[in-house]
Coordinates of C-alpha atoms in Angstrom, one line a residue:
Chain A
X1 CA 15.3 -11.2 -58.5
X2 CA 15.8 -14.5 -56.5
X3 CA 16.9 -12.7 -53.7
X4 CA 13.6 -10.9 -53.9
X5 CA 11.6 -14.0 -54.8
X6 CA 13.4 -15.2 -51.5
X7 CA 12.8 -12.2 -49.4
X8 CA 9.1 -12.3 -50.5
X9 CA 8.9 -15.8 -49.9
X10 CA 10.2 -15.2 -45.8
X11 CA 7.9 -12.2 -45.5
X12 CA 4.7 -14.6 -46.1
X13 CA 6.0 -17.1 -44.1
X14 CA 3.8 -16.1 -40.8
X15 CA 1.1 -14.2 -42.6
X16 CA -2.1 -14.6 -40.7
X17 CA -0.4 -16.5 -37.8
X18 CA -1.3 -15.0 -34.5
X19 CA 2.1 -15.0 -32.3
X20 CA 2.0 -14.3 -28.3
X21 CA 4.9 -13.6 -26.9
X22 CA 6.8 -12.7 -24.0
X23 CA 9.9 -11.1 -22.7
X24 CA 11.9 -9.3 -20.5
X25 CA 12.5 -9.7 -16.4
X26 CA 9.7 -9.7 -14.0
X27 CA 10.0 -7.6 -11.1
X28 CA 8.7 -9.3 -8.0
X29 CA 8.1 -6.3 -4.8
X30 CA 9.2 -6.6 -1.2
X31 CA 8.3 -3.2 -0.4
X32 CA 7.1 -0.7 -1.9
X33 CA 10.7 0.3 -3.5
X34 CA 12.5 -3.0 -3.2
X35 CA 11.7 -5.8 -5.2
X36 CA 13.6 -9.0 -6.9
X37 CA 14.3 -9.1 -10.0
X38 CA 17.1 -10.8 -12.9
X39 CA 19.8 -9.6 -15.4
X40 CA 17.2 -10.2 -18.7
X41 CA 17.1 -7.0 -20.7
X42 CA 14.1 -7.9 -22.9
X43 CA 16.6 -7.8 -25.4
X44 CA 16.3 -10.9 -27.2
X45 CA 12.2 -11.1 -27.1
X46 CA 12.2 -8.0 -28.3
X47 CA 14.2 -8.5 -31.2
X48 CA 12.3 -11.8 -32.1
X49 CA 9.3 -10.2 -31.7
X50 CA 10.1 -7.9 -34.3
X51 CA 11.7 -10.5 -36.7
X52 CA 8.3 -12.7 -36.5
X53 CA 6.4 -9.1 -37.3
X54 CA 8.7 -9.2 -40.5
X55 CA 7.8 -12.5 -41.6
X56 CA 3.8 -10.7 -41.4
X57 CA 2.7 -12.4 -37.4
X58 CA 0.4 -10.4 -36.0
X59 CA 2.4 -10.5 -32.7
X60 CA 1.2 -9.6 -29.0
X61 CA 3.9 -8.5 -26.7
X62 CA 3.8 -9.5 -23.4
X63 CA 6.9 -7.2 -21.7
X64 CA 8.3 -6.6 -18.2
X65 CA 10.4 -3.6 -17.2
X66 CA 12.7 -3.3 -19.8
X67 CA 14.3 0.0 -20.9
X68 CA 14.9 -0.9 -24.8
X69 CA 12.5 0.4 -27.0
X70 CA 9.8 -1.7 -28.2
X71 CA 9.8 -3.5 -31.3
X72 CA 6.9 -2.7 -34.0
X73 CA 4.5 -5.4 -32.8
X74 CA 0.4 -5.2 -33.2
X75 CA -0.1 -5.0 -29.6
X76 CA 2.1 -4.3 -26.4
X77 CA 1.2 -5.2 -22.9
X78 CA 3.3 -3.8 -19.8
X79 CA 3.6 -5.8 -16.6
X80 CA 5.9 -6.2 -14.0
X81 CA 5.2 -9.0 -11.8
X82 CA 5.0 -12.6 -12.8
X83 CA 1.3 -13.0 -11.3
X84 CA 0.9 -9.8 -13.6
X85 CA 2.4 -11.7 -16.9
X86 CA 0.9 -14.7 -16.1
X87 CA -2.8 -13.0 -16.1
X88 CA -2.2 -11.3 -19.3
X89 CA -0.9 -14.5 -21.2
X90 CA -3.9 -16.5 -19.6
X91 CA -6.5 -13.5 -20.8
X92 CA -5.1 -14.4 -24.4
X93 CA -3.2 -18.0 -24.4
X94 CA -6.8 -19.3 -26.0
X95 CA -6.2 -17.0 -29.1
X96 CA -2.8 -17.4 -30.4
X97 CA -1.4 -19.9 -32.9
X98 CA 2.2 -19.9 -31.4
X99 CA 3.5 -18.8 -27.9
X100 CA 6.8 -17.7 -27.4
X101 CA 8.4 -17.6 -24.0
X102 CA 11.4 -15.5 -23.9
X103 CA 10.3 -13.7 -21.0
X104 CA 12.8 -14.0 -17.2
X105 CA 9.6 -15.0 -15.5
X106 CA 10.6 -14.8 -12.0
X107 CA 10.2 -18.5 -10.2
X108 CA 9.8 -17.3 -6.5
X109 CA 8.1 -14.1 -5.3
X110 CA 8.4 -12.6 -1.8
X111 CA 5.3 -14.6 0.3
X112 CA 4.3 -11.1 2.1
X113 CA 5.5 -8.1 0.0
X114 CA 5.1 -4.6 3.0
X115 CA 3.1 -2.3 2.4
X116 CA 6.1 0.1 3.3
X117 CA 9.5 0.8 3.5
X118 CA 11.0 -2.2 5.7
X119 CA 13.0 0.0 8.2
X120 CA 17.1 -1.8 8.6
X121 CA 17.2 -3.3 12.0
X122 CA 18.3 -6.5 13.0
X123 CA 21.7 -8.1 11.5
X124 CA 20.1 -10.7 9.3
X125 CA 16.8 -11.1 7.9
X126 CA 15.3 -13.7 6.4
X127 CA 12.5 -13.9 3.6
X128 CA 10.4 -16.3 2.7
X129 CA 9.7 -16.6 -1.4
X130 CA 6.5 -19.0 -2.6
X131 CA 6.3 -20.2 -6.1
X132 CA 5.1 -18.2 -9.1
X133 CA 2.7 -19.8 -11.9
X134 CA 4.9 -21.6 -14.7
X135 CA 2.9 -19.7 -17.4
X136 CA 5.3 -21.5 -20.1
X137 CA 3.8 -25.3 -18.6
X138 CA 0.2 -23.7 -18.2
X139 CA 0.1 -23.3 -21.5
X140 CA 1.9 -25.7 -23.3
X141 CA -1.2 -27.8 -21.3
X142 CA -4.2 -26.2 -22.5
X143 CA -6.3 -28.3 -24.1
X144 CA -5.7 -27.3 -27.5
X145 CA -2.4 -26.1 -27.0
X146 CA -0.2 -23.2 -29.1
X147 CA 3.1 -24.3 -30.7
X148 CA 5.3 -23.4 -28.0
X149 CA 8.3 -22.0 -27.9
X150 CA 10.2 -21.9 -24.8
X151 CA 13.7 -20.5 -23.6
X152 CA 16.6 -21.7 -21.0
X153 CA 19.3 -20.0 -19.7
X154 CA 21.3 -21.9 -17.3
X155 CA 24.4 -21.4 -16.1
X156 CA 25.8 -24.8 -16.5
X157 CA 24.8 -28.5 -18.2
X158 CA 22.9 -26.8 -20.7
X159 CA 21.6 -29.0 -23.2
X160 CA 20.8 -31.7 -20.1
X161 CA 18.4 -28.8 -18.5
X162 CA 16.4 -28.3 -21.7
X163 CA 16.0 -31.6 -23.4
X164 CA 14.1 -32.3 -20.0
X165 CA 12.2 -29.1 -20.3
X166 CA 10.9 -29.5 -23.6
X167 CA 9.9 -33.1 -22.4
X168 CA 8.4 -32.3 -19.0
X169 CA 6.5 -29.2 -19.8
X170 CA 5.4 -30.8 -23.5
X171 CA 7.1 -28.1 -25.9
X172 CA 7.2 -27.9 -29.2
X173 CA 11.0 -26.2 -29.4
X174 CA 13.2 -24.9 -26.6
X175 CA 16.1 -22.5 -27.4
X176 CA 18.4 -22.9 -24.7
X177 CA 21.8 -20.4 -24.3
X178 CA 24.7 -20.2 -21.4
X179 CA 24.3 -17.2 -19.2
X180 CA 26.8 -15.8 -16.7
X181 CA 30.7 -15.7 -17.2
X182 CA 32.1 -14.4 -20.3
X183 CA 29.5 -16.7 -22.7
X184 CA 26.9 -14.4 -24.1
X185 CA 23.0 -14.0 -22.7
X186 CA 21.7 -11.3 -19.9
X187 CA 22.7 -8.1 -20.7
X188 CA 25.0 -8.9 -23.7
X189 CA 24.7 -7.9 -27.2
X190 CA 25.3 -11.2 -28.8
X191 CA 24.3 -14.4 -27.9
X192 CA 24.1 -18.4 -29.1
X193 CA 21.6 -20.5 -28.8
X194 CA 21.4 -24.7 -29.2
X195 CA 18.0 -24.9 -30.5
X196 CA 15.6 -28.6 -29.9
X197 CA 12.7 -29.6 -30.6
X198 CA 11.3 -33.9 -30.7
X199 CA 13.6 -35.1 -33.6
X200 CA 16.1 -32.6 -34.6
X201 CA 18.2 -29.8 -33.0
X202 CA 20.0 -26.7 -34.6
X203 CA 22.7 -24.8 -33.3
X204 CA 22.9 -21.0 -34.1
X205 CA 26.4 -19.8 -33.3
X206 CA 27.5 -16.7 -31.8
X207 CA 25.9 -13.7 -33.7
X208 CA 24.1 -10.6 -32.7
X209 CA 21.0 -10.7 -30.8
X210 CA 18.9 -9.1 -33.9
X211 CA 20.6 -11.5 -36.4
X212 CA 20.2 -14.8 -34.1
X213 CA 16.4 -13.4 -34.0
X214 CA 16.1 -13.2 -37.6
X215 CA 17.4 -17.1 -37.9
X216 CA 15.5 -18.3 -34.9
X217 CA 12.2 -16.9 -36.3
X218 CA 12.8 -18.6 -39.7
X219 CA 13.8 -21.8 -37.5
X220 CA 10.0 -21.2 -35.7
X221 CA 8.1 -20.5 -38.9
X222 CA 10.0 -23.8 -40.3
X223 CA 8.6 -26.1 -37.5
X224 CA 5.5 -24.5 -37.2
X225 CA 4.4 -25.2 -40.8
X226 CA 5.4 -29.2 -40.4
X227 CA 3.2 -28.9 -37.5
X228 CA 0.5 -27.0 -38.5
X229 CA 0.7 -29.3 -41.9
X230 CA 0.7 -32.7 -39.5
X231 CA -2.0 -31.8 -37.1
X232 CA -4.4 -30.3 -40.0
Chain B
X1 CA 24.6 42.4 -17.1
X2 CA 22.9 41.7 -13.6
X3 CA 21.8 38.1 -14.8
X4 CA 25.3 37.6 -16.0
X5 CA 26.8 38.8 -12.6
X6 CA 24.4 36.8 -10.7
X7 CA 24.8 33.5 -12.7
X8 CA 28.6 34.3 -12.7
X9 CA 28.9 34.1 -9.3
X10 CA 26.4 30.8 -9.2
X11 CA 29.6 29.3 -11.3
X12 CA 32.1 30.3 -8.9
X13 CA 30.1 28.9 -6.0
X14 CA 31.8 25.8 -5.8
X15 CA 35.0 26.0 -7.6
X16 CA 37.8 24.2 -6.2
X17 CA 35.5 21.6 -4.0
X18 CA 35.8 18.1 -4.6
X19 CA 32.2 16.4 -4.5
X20 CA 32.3 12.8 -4.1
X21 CA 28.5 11.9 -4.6
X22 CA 26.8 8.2 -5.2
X23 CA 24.2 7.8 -7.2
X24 CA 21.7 4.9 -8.2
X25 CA 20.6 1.4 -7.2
X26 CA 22.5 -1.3 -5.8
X27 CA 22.5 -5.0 -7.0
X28 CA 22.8 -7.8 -4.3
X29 CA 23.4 -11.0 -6.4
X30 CA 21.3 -14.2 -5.5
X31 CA 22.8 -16.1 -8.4
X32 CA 24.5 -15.3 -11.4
X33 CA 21.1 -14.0 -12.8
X34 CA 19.0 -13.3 -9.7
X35 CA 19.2 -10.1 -7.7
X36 CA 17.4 -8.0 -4.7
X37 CA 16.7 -4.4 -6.4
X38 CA 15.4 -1.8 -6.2
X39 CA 13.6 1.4 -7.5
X40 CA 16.0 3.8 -7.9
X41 CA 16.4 5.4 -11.3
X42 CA 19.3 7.4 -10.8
X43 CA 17.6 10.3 -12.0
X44 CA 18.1 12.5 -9.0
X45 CA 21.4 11.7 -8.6
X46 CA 22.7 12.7 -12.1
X47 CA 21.1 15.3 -12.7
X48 CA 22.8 16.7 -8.8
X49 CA 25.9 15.8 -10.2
X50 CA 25.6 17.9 -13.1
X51 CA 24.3 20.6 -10.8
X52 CA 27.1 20.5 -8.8
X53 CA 29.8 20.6 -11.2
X54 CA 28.0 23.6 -13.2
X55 CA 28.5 25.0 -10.2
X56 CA 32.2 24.3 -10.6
X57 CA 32.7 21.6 -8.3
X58 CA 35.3 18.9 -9.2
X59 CA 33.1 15.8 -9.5
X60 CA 33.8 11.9 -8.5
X61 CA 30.2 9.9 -9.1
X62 CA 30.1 6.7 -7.8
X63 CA 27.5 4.9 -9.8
X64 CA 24.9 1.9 -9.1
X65 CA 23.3 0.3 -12.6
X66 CA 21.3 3.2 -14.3
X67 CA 19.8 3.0 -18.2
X68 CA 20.7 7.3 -17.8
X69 CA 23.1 8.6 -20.0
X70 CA 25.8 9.9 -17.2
X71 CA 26.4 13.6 -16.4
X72 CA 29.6 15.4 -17.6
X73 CA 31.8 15.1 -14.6
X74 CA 35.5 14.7 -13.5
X75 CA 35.3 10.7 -13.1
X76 CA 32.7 8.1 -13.0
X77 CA 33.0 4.8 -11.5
X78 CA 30.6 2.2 -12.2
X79 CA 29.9 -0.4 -9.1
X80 CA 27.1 -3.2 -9.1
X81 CA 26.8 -3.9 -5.2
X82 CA 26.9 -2.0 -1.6
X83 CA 30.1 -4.0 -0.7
X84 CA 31.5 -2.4 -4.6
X85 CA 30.1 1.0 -3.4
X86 CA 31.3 0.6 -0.2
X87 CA 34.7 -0.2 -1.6
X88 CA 34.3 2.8 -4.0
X89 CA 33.9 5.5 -1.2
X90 CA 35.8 4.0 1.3
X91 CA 39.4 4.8 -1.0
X92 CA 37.9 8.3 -1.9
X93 CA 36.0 9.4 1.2
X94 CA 39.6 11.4 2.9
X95 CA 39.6 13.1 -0.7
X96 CA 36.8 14.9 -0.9
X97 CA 35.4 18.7 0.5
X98 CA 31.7 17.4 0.1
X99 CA 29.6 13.8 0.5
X100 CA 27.1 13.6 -1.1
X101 CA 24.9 10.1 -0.7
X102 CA 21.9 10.1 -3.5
X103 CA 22.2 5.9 -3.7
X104 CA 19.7 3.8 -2.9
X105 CA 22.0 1.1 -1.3
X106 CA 20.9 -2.0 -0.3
X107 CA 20.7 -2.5 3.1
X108 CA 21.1 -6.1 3.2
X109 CA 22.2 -8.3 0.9
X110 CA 21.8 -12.2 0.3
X111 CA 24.4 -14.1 3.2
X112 CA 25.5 -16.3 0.5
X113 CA 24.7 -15.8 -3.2
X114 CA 24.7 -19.1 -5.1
X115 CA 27.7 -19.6 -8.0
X116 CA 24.8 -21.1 -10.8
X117 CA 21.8 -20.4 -11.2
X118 CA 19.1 -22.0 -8.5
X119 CA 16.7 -24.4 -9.8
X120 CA 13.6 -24.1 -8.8
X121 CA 11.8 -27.1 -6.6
X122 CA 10.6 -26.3 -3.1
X123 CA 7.1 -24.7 -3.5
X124 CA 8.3 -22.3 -0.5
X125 CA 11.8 -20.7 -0.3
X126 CA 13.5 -19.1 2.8
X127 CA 16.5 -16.5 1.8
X128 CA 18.4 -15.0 4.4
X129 CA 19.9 -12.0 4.2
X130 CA 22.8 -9.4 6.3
X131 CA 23.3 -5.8 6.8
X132 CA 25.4 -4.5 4.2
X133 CA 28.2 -1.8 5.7
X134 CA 26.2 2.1 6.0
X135 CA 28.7 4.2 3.8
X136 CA 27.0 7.3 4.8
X137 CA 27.2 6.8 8.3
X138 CA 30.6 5.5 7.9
X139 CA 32.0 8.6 6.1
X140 CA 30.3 10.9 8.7
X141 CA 32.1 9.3 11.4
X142 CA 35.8 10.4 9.9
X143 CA 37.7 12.0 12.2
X144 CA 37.7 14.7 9.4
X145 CA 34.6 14.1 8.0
X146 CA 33.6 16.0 4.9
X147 CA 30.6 18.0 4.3
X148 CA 28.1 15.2 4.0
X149 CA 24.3 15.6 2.4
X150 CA 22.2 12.7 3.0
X151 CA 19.3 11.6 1.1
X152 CA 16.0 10.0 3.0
X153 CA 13.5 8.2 0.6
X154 CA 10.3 7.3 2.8
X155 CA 7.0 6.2 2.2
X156 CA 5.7 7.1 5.4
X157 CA 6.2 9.9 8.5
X158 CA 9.4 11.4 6.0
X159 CA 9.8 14.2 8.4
X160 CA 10.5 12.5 11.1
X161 CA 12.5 9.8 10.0
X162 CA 14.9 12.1 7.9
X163 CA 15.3 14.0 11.5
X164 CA 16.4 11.1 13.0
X165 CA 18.6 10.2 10.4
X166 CA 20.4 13.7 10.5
X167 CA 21.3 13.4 13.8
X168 CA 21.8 10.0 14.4
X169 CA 24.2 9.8 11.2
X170 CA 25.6 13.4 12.3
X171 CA 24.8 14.4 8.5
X172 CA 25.5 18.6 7.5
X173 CA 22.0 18.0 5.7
X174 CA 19.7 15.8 4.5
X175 CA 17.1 16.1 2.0
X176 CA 14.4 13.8 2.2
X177 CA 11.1 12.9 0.3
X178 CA 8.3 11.0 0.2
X179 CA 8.5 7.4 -2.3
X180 CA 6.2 4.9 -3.5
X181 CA 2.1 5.8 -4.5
X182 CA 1.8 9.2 -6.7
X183 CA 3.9 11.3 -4.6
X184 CA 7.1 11.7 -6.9
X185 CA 10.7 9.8 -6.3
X186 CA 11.7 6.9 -7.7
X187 CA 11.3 6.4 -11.4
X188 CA 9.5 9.3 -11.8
X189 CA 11.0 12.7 -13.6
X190 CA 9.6 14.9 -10.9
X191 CA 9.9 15.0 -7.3
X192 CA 10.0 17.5 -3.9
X193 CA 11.9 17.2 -1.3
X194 CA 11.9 18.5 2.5
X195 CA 16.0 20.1 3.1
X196 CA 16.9 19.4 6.8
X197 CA 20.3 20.9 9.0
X198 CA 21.2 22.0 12.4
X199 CA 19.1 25.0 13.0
X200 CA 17.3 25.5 9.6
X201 CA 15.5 24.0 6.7
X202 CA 13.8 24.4 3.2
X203 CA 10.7 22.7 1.4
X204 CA 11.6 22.5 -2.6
X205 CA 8.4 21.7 -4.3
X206 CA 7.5 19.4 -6.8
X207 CA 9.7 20.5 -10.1
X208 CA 11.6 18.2 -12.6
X209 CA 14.2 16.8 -11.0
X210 CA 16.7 18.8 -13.1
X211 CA 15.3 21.9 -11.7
X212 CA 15.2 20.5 -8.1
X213 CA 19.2 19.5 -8.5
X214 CA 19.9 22.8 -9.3
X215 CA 17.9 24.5 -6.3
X216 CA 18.9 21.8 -4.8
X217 CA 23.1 22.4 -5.4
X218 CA 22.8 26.0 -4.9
X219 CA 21.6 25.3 -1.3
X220 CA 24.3 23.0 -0.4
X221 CA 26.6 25.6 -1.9
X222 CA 25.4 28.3 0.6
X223 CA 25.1 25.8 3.5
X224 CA 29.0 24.3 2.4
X225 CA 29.9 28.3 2.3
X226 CA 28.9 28.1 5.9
X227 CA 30.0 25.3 7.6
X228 CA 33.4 26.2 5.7
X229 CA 33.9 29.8 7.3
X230 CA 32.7 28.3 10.8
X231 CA 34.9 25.6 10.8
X232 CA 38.0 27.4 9.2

């Protein structure tokens, strides 16, 4: 019975609370069948999409190619480019409670994608990228902003690299994880994550990607609630 | 009893003949995360490979990153990159009756990927880029070069450019199609394709792909038988 009581109690714990979210890579075209794109499977956003469905979010996924199968959310949008994902999350950013950034979002995009095939000639080629919309800082800077949730996944000096993103794009929590080598992340099943927020930090240590989701989405319905309760 | 002759003798086509066939995408790193992609499913190539060894062949597929579930065949070996396929085909090329060369490789690949993960800064970004090796035109050029089927994916004047590529690669055959818009190929499950060779040629039209690959095998079967009793 208290584990029901308990259960019950996690189930309410986002009921009502209108979750955006993103996830998976972006694909960014140089051609019509070349593009660039990065090693996120969509398979963290995914699962925490789901888990914050569980705890009764009506959740909106925002999702780039990914070839999992998508969680039980309320809604699911498909894109592919970061200009694509950033349109969608602008066309809704006004209507959400919480935003959650799990998405690769592509930084750079090819300035001049062709309009076909780019035949092989010369030895070397160069390209020239230009910068993609940071949808995470767009919105974290709306007026009357979200709680936001954003992600890192660096390679190296992680904590460094998101203590100063949740300070220079104004986040409410950043859950930041190693990626490349042997450590978890891209492509992986499991995964850690050191997650901070102004005034306190959690770390969540090597689990599954669904359980990890599960605890990160309690984490999120935690500080959401002390904020929602401070700025009401 | 004349179906079962008939589809007897299908099996028997190519018993005995070592297929070495690639399949799939190619991944040229950037960074640890980042990579230039692109479209290719691995669809086609698969289901060939499964084509070809219900035909009897003995089957080595090389294969780029594909979400497919793999054919049945005598080995499979997973590569990432051109320079992995390259590497791939290169020790296996002299061993093989038949090439087959479904990949999409990538052509060029980033001169010198970066060990963590770039940060983004500049609002412009130049990336240069060199040839990767051409495996196909490499294993052509043998001095005893196997039977070698080539693949063409174009989005514009396919004809000709899979012409050109047949002689100018000194291919056995190529089969070439049309890519990109509504017209079939990549990530799609149907496509048609346009078979080339020295003094002949076929149009498949638009099937499933697991339909095409086994018009498609029985073809190279007849054109191997061929070549094999001219050149013995």
């Amino acid at each position: 019975e208290i584990a029901e009581a308990l259960s019950g109690s996690d189930v309410q714990r986002l009921a009502g609370v209108r979750v955006l979210l993103t996830a998976g890579p972006t694909r960014e075209p140089l051609d019509p069948v070349r593009y660039l794109g990065n090693r996120s499977s969509g398979r963290m956003g995914y699962a925490l999409a789901g888990a914050l469905a569980d705890l009764g979010a009506h959740v909106v996924l925002v999702s780039g190619p990914s070839a999992l199968a998508p969680p039980a959310v309320a809604e699911l949008v498909r894109v592919e480019t970061a200009l694509e994902m950033h349109a969608a999350v602008t066309a809704r950013a006004r209507d959400c409670d919480v935003f959650v950034a799990t998405a690769a979002v592509a930084d750079y995009r090819p300035a001049e994608p062709a309009g076909s095939k780019i035949k092989k000639g010369a030895e070397t080629l160069e390209i020239r990228l230009v910068r993609n919309p940071d949808i995470l800082a767009e919105v974290a800077a709306l007026p009357k902003p979200p709680f936001t949730l954003g992600f890192a996944a660096e390679t190296n000096d992680v904590e460094q690299y998101a203590r100063g993103k949740l300070k220079d794009k104004r986040l409410d929590m950043i859950a930041a994880n190693r990626v490349g080598g042997d450590s978890g992340g891209f492509e992986r099943e499991e995964n850690a994550l050191l997650v901070l927020w102004n005034g306190g930090q959690r770390t969540l240590p090597m689990m599954s990607k669904v359980e990890l989701a599960r605890e990160l989405a309690v984490l999120l319905a935690e500080r959401y609630a002390e904020h929602h309760a401070a700025s009401s």
